Amino acid sequence: MVADVTPDNQQTEVFGFLRMGMNIGVAVGPMFGTTVFHSCSYFSNSIWYYAGFPT
């Protein structure tokens, strides 16, 4: 889909930015998720309850 909406002379740059964005998301996503998970004590306790683990 990216190749369909970008001009031929800019496809390399656009795919590079797309790949960079995915790599940043893979690196930052778990850190952000862990921060959100630990900042909300109700959610962190209830998620273990629903998963079947004792807290």
PDB file with one MODEL, atoms N, CA, C and O in Angstrom:
MODEL        1
ATOM      1  N   MET A   1       0.824  -1.186   0.000  1.00  0.00           N
ATOM      2  CA  MET A   1       0.000   0.000   0.000  1.00  0.00           C
ATOM      3  C   MET A   1       0.872   1.254   0.000  1.00  0.00           C
ATOM      4  O   MET A   1       0.520   2.257  -0.622  1.00  0.00           O
ATOM      5  N   VAL A   2       1.990   1.200   0.687  1.00  0.00           N
ATOM      6  CA  VAL A   2       2.889   2.347   0.705  1.00  0.00           C
ATOM      7  C   VAL A   2       3.430   2.597  -0.694  1.00  0.00           C
ATOM      8  O   VAL A   2       3.566   3.748  -1.109  1.00  0.00           O
ATOM      9  N   ALA A   3       3.735   1.541  -1.418  1.00  0.00           N
ATOM     10  CA  ALA A   3       4.260   1.682  -2.773  1.00  0.00           C
ATOM     11  C   ALA A   3       3.221   2.273  -3.718  1.00  0.00           C
ATOM     12  O   ALA A   3       3.574   2.906  -4.713  1.00  0.00           O
ATOM     13  N   ASP A   4       1.950   2.071  -3.415  1.00  0.00           N
ATOM     14  CA  ASP A   4       0.895   2.600  -4.280  1.00  0.00           C
ATOM     15  C   ASP A   4       0.703   4.102  -4.129  1.00  0.00           C
ATOM     16  O   ASP A   4       0.285   4.764  -5.079  1.00  0.00           O
ATOM     17  N   VAL A   5       0.994   4.647  -2.969  1.00  0.00           N
ATOM     18  CA  VAL A   5       0.685   6.061  -2.722  1.00  0.00           C
ATOM     19  C   VAL A   5       1.914   6.970  -2.740  1.00  0.00           C
ATOM     20  O   VAL A   5       1.781   8.181  -2.565  1.00  0.00           O
ATOM     21  N   THR A   6       3.108   6.407  -2.951  1.00  0.00           N
ATOM     22  CA  THR A   6       4.314   7.234  -2.991  1.00  0.00           C
ATOM     23  C   THR A   6       4.899   7.227  -4.402  1.00  0.00           C
ATOM     24  O   THR A   6       4.801   6.226  -5.113  1.00  0.00           O
ATOM     25  N   PRO A   7       5.503   8.334  -4.804  1.00  0.00           N
ATOM     26  CA  PRO A   7       6.167   8.366  -6.113  1.00  0.00           C
ATOM     27  C   PRO A   7       7.364   7.413  -6.140  1.00  0.00           C
ATOM     28  O   PRO A   7       7.943   7.102  -5.099  1.00  0.00           O
ATOM     29  N   ASP A   8       7.718   6.964  -7.315  1.00  0.00           N
ATOM     30  CA  ASP A   8       8.805   5.984  -7.458  1.00  0.00           C
ATOM     31  C   ASP A   8      10.133   6.500  -6.930  1.00  0.00           C
ATOM     32  O   ASP A   8      10.919   5.722  -6.389  1.00  0.00           O
ATOM     33  N   ASN A   9      10.401   7.778  -7.072  1.00  0.00           N
ATOM     34  CA  ASN A   9      11.702   8.310  -6.643  1.00  0.00           C
ATOM     35  C   ASN A   9      11.799   8.482  -5.131  1.00  0.00           C
ATOM     36  O   ASN A   9      12.894   8.739  -4.631  1.00  0.00           O
ATOM     37  N   GLN A  10      10.713   8.353  -4.385  1.00  0.00           N
ATOM     38  CA  GLN A  10      10.737   8.516  -2.930  1.00  0.00           C
ATOM     39  C   GLN A  10      10.447   7.213  -2.178  1.00  0.00           C
ATOM     40  O   GLN A  10      10.385   7.224  -0.948  1.00  0.00           O
ATOM     41  N   GLN A  11      10.272   6.112  -2.872  1.00  0.00           N
ATOM     42  CA  GLN A  11       9.891   4.866  -2.197  1.00  0.00           C
ATOM     43  C   GLN A  11      10.968   4.363  -1.251  1.00  0.00           C
ATOM     44  O   GLN A  11      10.652   3.849  -0.178  1.00  0.00           O
ATOM     45  N   THR A  12      12.227   4.501  -1.624  1.00  0.00           N
ATOM     46  CA  THR A  12      13.295   4.036  -0.738  1.00  0.00           C
ATOM     47  C   THR A  12      13.282   4.801   0.574  1.00  0.00           C
ATOM     48  O   THR A  12      13.413   4.210   1.646  1.00  0.00           O
ATOM     49  N   GLU A  13      13.126   6.106   0.490  1.00  0.00           N
ATOM     50  CA  GLU A  13      13.095   6.937   1.706  1.00  0.00           C
ATOM     51  C   GLU A  13      11.873   6.620   2.560  1.00  0.00           C
ATOM     52  O   GLU A  13      11.974   6.538   3.784  1.00  0.00           O
ATOM     53  N   VAL A  14      10.737   6.445   1.928  1.00  0.00           N
ATOM     54  CA  VAL A  14       9.503   6.168   2.666  1.00  0.00           C
ATOM     55  C   VAL A  14       9.569   4.801   3.350  1.00  0.00           C
ATOM     56  O   VAL A  14       9.148   4.665   4.498  1.00  0.00           O
ATOM     57  N   PHE A  15      10.091   3.795   2.657  1.00  0.00           N
ATOM     58  CA  PHE A  15      10.220   2.480   3.281  1.00  0.00           C
ATOM     59  C   PHE A  15      11.242   2.513   4.413  1.00  0.00           C
ATOM     60  O   PHE A  15      11.088   1.795   5.400  1.00  0.00           O
ATOM     61  N   GLY A  16      12.280   3.334   4.285  1.00  0.00           N
ATOM     62  CA  GLY A  16      13.245   3.489   5.375  1.00  0.00           C
ATOM     63  C   GLY A  16      12.597   4.081   6.610  1.00  0.00           C
ATOM     64  O   GLY A  16      12.829   3.612   7.724  1.00  0.00           O
ATOM     65  N   PHE A  17      11.778   5.120   6.417  1.00  0.00           N
ATOM     66  CA  PHE A  17      11.075   5.722   7.558  1.00  0.00           C
ATOM     67  C   PHE A  17      10.066   4.750   8.156  1.00  0.00           C
ATOM     68  O   PHE A  17       9.884   4.715   9.373  1.00  0.00           O
ATOM     69  N   LEU A  18       9.416   3.969   7.316  1.00  0.00           N
ATOM     70  CA  LEU A  18       8.458   2.984   7.818  1.00  0.00           C
ATOM     71  C   LEU A  18       9.164   1.938   8.675  1.00  0.00           C
ATOM     72  O   LEU A  18       8.687   1.578   9.751  1.00  0.00           O
ATOM     73  N   ARG A  19      10.297   1.458   8.187  1.00  0.00           N
ATOM     74  CA  ARG A  19      11.056   0.463   8.947  1.00  0.00           C
ATOM     75  C   ARG A  19      11.585   1.059  10.256  1.00  0.00           C
ATOM     76  O   ARG A  19      11.571   0.400  11.295  1.00  0.00           O
ATOM     77  N   MET A  20      12.054   2.317  10.193  1.00  0.00           N
ATOM     78  CA  MET A  20      12.553   2.978  11.393  1.00  0.00           C
ATOM     79  C   MET A  20      11.434   3.143  12.424  1.00  0.00           C
ATOM     80  O   MET A  20      11.654   2.940  13.618  1.00  0.00           O
ATOM     81  N   GLY A  21      10.247   3.508  11.967  1.00  0.00           N
ATOM     82  CA  GLY A  21       9.114   3.654  12.878  1.00  0.00           C
ATOM     83  C   GLY A  21       8.725   2.349  13.540  1.00  0.00           C
ATOM     84  O   GLY A  21       8.387   2.323  14.724  1.00  0.00           O
ATOM     85  N   MET A  22       8.772   1.260  12.777  1.00  0.00           N
ATOM     86  CA  MET A  22       8.453  -0.040  13.375  1.00  0.00           C
ATOM     87  C   MET A  22       9.504  -0.446  14.403  1.00  0.00           C
ATOM     88  O   MET A  22       9.163  -0.979  15.459  1.00  0.00           O
ATOM     89  N   ASN A  23      10.764  -0.202  14.107  1.00  0.00           N
ATOM     90  CA  ASN A  23      11.821  -0.548  15.062  1.00  0.00           C
ATOM     91  C   ASN A  23      11.727   0.288  16.334  1.00  0.00           C
ATOM     92  O   ASN A  23      11.942  -0.227  17.432  1.00  0.00           O
ATOM     93  N   ILE A  24      11.407   1.566  16.195  1.00  0.00           N
ATOM     94  CA  ILE A  24      11.228   2.414  17.381  1.00  0.00           C
ATOM     95  C   ILE A  24      10.036   1.916  18.196  1.00  0.00           C
ATOM     96  O   ILE A  24      10.095   1.890  19.425  1.00  0.00           O
ATOM     97  N   GLY A  25       8.963   1.523  17.525  1.00  0.00           N
ATOM     98  CA  GLY A  25       7.801   0.989  18.231  1.00  0.00           C
ATOM     99  C   GLY A  25       8.099  -0.290  18.981  1.00  0.00           C
ATOM    100  O   GLY A  25       7.601  -0.496  20.088  1.00  0.00           O
ATOM    101  N   VAL A  26       8.908  -1.150  18.386  1.00  0.00           N
ATOM    102  CA  VAL A  26       9.286  -2.398  19.056  1.00  0.00           C
ATOM    103  C   VAL A  26      10.156  -2.107  20.271  1.00  0.00           C
ATOM    104  O   VAL A  26      10.071  -2.812  21.277  1.00  0.00           O
ATOM    105  N   ALA A  27      10.991  -1.076  20.187  1.00  0.00           N
ATOM    106  CA  ALA A  27      11.880  -0.749  21.306  1.00  0.00           C
ATOM    107  C   ALA A  27      11.161   0.012  22.413  1.00  0.00           C
ATOM    108  O   ALA A  27      11.411  -0.234  23.593  1.00  0.00           O
ATOM    109  N   VAL A  28      10.276   0.929  22.051  1.00  0.00           N
ATOM    110  CA  VAL A  28       9.643   1.815  23.026  1.00  0.00           C
ATOM    111  C   VAL A  28       8.332   1.223  23.557  1.00  0.00           C
ATOM    112  O   VAL A  28       7.951   1.508  24.692  1.00  0.00           O
ATOM    113  N   GLY A  29       7.651   0.422  22.774  1.00  0.00           N
ATOM    114  CA  GLY A  29       6.355  -0.126  23.167  1.00  0.00           C
ATOM    115  C   GLY A  29       6.368  -0.904  24.467  1.00  0.00           C
ATOM    116  O   GLY A  29       5.548  -0.628  25.343  1.00  0.00           O
ATOM    117  N   PRO A  30       7.269  -1.870  24.630  1.00  0.00           N
ATOM    118  CA  PRO A  30       7.294  -2.599  25.902  1.00  0.00           C
ATOM    119  C   PRO A  30       7.638  -1.721  27.100  1.00  0.00           C
ATOM    120  O   PRO A  30       7.118  -1.933  28.196  1.00  0.00           O
ATOM    121  N   MET A  31       8.505  -0.743  26.899  1.00  0.00           N
ATOM    122  CA  MET A  31       8.829   0.171  28.009  1.00  0.00           C
ATOM    123  C   MET A  31       7.605   0.993  28.393  1.00  0.00           C
ATOM    124  O   MET A  31       7.326   1.178  29.578  1.00  0.00           O
ATOM    125  N   PHE A  32       6.878   1.483  27.404  1.00  0.00           N
ATOM    126  CA  PHE A  32       5.667   2.249  27.669  1.00  0.00           C
ATOM    127  C   PHE A  32       4.604   1.372  28.328  1.00  0.00           C
ATOM    128  O   PHE A  32       3.948   1.799  29.278  1.00  0.00           O
ATOM    129  N   GLY A  33       4.433   0.155  27.828  1.00  0.00           N
ATOM    130  CA  GLY A  33       3.454  -0.758  28.411  1.00  0.00           C
ATOM    131  C   GLY A  33       3.780  -1.126  29.844  1.00  0.00           C
ATOM    132  O   GLY A  33       2.883  -1.222  30.681  1.00  0.00           O
ATOM    133  N   THR A  34       5.059  -1.334  30.135  1.00  0.00           N
ATOM    134  CA  THR A  34       5.467  -1.644  31.501  1.00  0.00           C
ATOM    135  C   THR A  34       5.209  -0.469  32.426  1.00  0.00           C
ATOM    136  O   THR A  34       4.773  -0.653  33.562  1.00  0.00           O
ATOM    137  N   THR A  35       5.475   0.736  31.946  1.00  0.00           N
ATOM    138  CA  THR A  35       5.225   1.933  32.757  1.00  0.00           C
ATOM    139  C   THR A  35       3.745   2.080  33.059  1.00  0.00           C
ATOM    140  O   THR A  35       3.371   2.363  34.198  1.00  0.00           O
ATOM    141  N   VAL A  36       2.908   1.894  32.070  1.00  0.00           N
ATOM    142  CA  VAL A  36       1.458   2.001  32.282  1.00  0.00           C
ATOM    143  C   VAL A  36       0.980   0.887  33.205  1.00  0.00           C
ATOM    144  O   VAL A  36       0.144   1.119  34.078  1.00  0.00           O
ATOM    145  N   PHE A  37       1.500  -0.305  33.020  1.00  0.00           N
ATOM    146  CA  PHE A  37       1.097  -1.451  33.830  1.00  0.00           C
ATOM    147  C   PHE A  37       1.423  -1.237  35.306  1.00  0.00           C
ATOM    148  O   PHE A  37       0.611  -1.550  36.177  1.00  0.00           O
ATOM    149  N   HIS A  38       2.609  -0.705  35.585  1.00  0.00           N
ATOM    150  CA  HIS A  38       3.023  -0.514  36.973  1.00  0.00           C
ATOM    151  C   HIS A  38       2.473   0.761  37.596  1.00  0.00           C
ATOM    152  O   HIS A  38       2.453   0.886  38.821  1.00  0.00           O
ATOM    153  N   SER A  39       2.032   1.701  36.785  1.00  0.00           N
ATOM    154  CA  SER A  39       1.525   2.949  37.351  1.00  0.00           C
ATOM    155  C   SER A  39       0.086   2.812  37.842  1.00  0.00           C
ATOM    156  O   SER A  39      -0.360   3.621  38.655  1.00  0.00           O
ATOM    157  N   CYS A  40      -0.631   1.830  37.378  1.00  0.00           N
ATOM    158  CA  CYS A  40      -2.032   1.651  37.765  1.00  0.00           C
ATOM    159  C   CYS A  40      -2.139   0.383  38.609  1.00  0.00           C
ATOM    160  O   CYS A  40      -2.189  -0.722  38.067  1.00  0.00           O
ATOM    161  N   SER A  41      -2.173   0.535  39.898  1.00  0.00           N
ATOM    162  CA  SER A  41      -2.136  -0.628  40.783  1.00  0.00           C
ATOM    163  C   SER A  41      -3.393  -1.483  40.654  1.00  0.00           C
ATOM    164  O   SER A  41      -3.316  -2.706  40.777  1.00  0.00           O
ATOM    165  N   TYR A  42      -4.547  -0.865  40.410  1.00  0.00           N
ATOM    166  CA  TYR A  42      -5.766  -1.661  40.266  1.00  0.00           C
ATOM    167  C   TYR A  42      -5.657  -2.580  39.058  1.00  0.00           C
ATOM    168  O   TYR A  42      -6.001  -3.760  39.129  1.00  0.00           O
ATOM    169  N   PHE A  43      -5.175  -2.028  37.951  1.00  0.00           N
ATOM    170  CA  PHE A  43      -5.060  -2.838  36.740  1.00  0.00           C
ATOM    171  C   PHE A  43      -4.028  -3.945  36.913  1.00  0.00           C
ATOM    172  O   PHE A  43      -4.243  -5.075  36.475  1.00  0.00           O
ATOM    173  N   SER A  44      -2.916  -3.623  37.547  1.00  0.00           N
ATOM    174  CA  SER A  44      -1.872  -4.635  37.686  1.00  0.00           C
ATOM    175  C   SER A  44      -2.320  -5.765  38.602  1.00  0.00           C
ATOM    176  O   SER A  44      -1.925  -6.913  38.397  1.00  0.00           O
ATOM    177  N   ASN A  45      -3.128  -5.466  39.601  1.00  0.00           N
ATOM    178  CA  ASN A  45      -3.630  -6.532  40.467  1.00  0.00           C
ATOM    179  C   ASN A  45      -4.746  -7.323  39.786  1.00  0.00           C
ATOM    180  O   ASN A  45      -4.801  -8.547  39.910  1.00  0.00           O
ATOM    181  N   SER A  46      -5.623  -6.643  39.078  1.00  0.00           N
ATOM    182  CA  SER A  46      -6.747  -7.348  38.468  1.00  0.00           C
ATOM    183  C   SER A  46      -6.317  -8.191  37.281  1.00  0.00           C
ATOM    184  O   SER A  46      -6.940  -9.219  37.016  1.00  0.00           O
ATOM    185  N   ILE A  47      -5.283  -7.800  36.561  1.00  0.00           N
ATOM    186  CA  ILE A  47      -4.850  -8.600  35.419  1.00  0.00           C
ATOM    187  C   ILE A  47      -4.320  -9.952  35.870  1.00  0.00           C
ATOM    188  O   ILE A  47      -4.518 -10.952  35.180  1.00  0.00           O
ATOM    189  N   TRP A  48      -3.644 -10.000  37.027  1.00  0.00           N
ATOM    190  CA  TRP A  48      -3.175 -11.278  37.545  1.00  0.00           C
ATOM    191  C   TRP A  48      -4.345 -12.122  38.038  1.00  0.00           C
ATOM    192  O   TRP A  48      -4.337 -13.347  37.916  1.00  0.00           O
ATOM    193  N   TYR A  49      -5.342 -11.457  38.590  1.00  0.00           N
ATOM    194  CA  TYR A  49      -6.537 -12.175  39.052  1.00  0.00           C
ATOM    195  C   TYR A  49      -7.237 -12.840  37.884  1.00  0.00           C
ATOM    196  O   TYR A  49      -7.594 -14.015  37.955  1.00  0.00           O
ATOM    197  N   TYR A  50      -7.436 -12.081  36.792  1.00  0.00           N
ATOM    198  CA  TYR A  50      -8.116 -12.634  35.636  1.00  0.00           C
ATOM    199  C   TYR A  50      -7.276 -13.676  34.913  1.00  0.00           C
ATOM    200  O   TYR A  50      -7.821 -14.548  34.236  1.00  0.00           O
ATOM    201  N   ALA A  51      -5.973 -13.599  35.047  1.00  0.00           N
ATOM    202  CA  ALA A  51      -5.103 -14.603  34.425  1.00  0.00           C
ATOM    203  C   ALA A  51      -5.055 -15.887  35.257  1.00  0.00           C
ATOM    204  O   ALA A  51      -4.582 -16.916  34.775  1.00  0.00           O
ATOM    205  N   GLY A  52      -5.538 -15.837  36.498  1.00  0.00           N
ATOM    206  CA  GLY A  52      -5.582 -17.015  37.341  1.00  0.00           C
ATOM    207  C   GLY A  52      -4.403 -17.166  38.264  1.00  0.00           C
ATOM    208  O   GLY A  52      -4.230 -18.214  38.886  1.00  0.00           O
ATOM    209  N   PHE A  53      -3.585 -16.132  38.364  1.00  0.00           N
ATOM    210  CA  PHE A  53      -2.432 -16.183  39.275  1.00  0.00           C
ATOM    211  C   PHE A  53      -2.783 -15.477  40.572  1.00  0.00           C
ATOM    212  O   PHE A  53      -3.393 -14.408  40.541  1.00  0.00           O
ATOM    213  N   PRO A  54      -2.415 -16.042  41.703  1.00  0.00           N
ATOM    214  CA  PRO A  54      -2.683 -15.343  42.974  1.00  0.00           C
ATOM    215  C   PRO A  54      -1.749 -14.147  43.132  1.00  0.00           C
ATOM    216  O   PRO A  54      -0.583 -14.191  42.741  1.00  0.00           O
ATOM    217  N   THR A  55      -2.279 -13.100  43.704  1.00  0.00           N
ATOM    218  CA  THR A  55      -1.438 -11.897  43.907  1.00  0.00           C
ATOM    219  C   THR A  55      -1.000 -11.803  45.343  1.00  0.00           C
ATOM    220  O   THR A  55      -0.291 -10.867  45.712  1.00  0.00           O
TER     221      THR A  55
ENDMDL
END
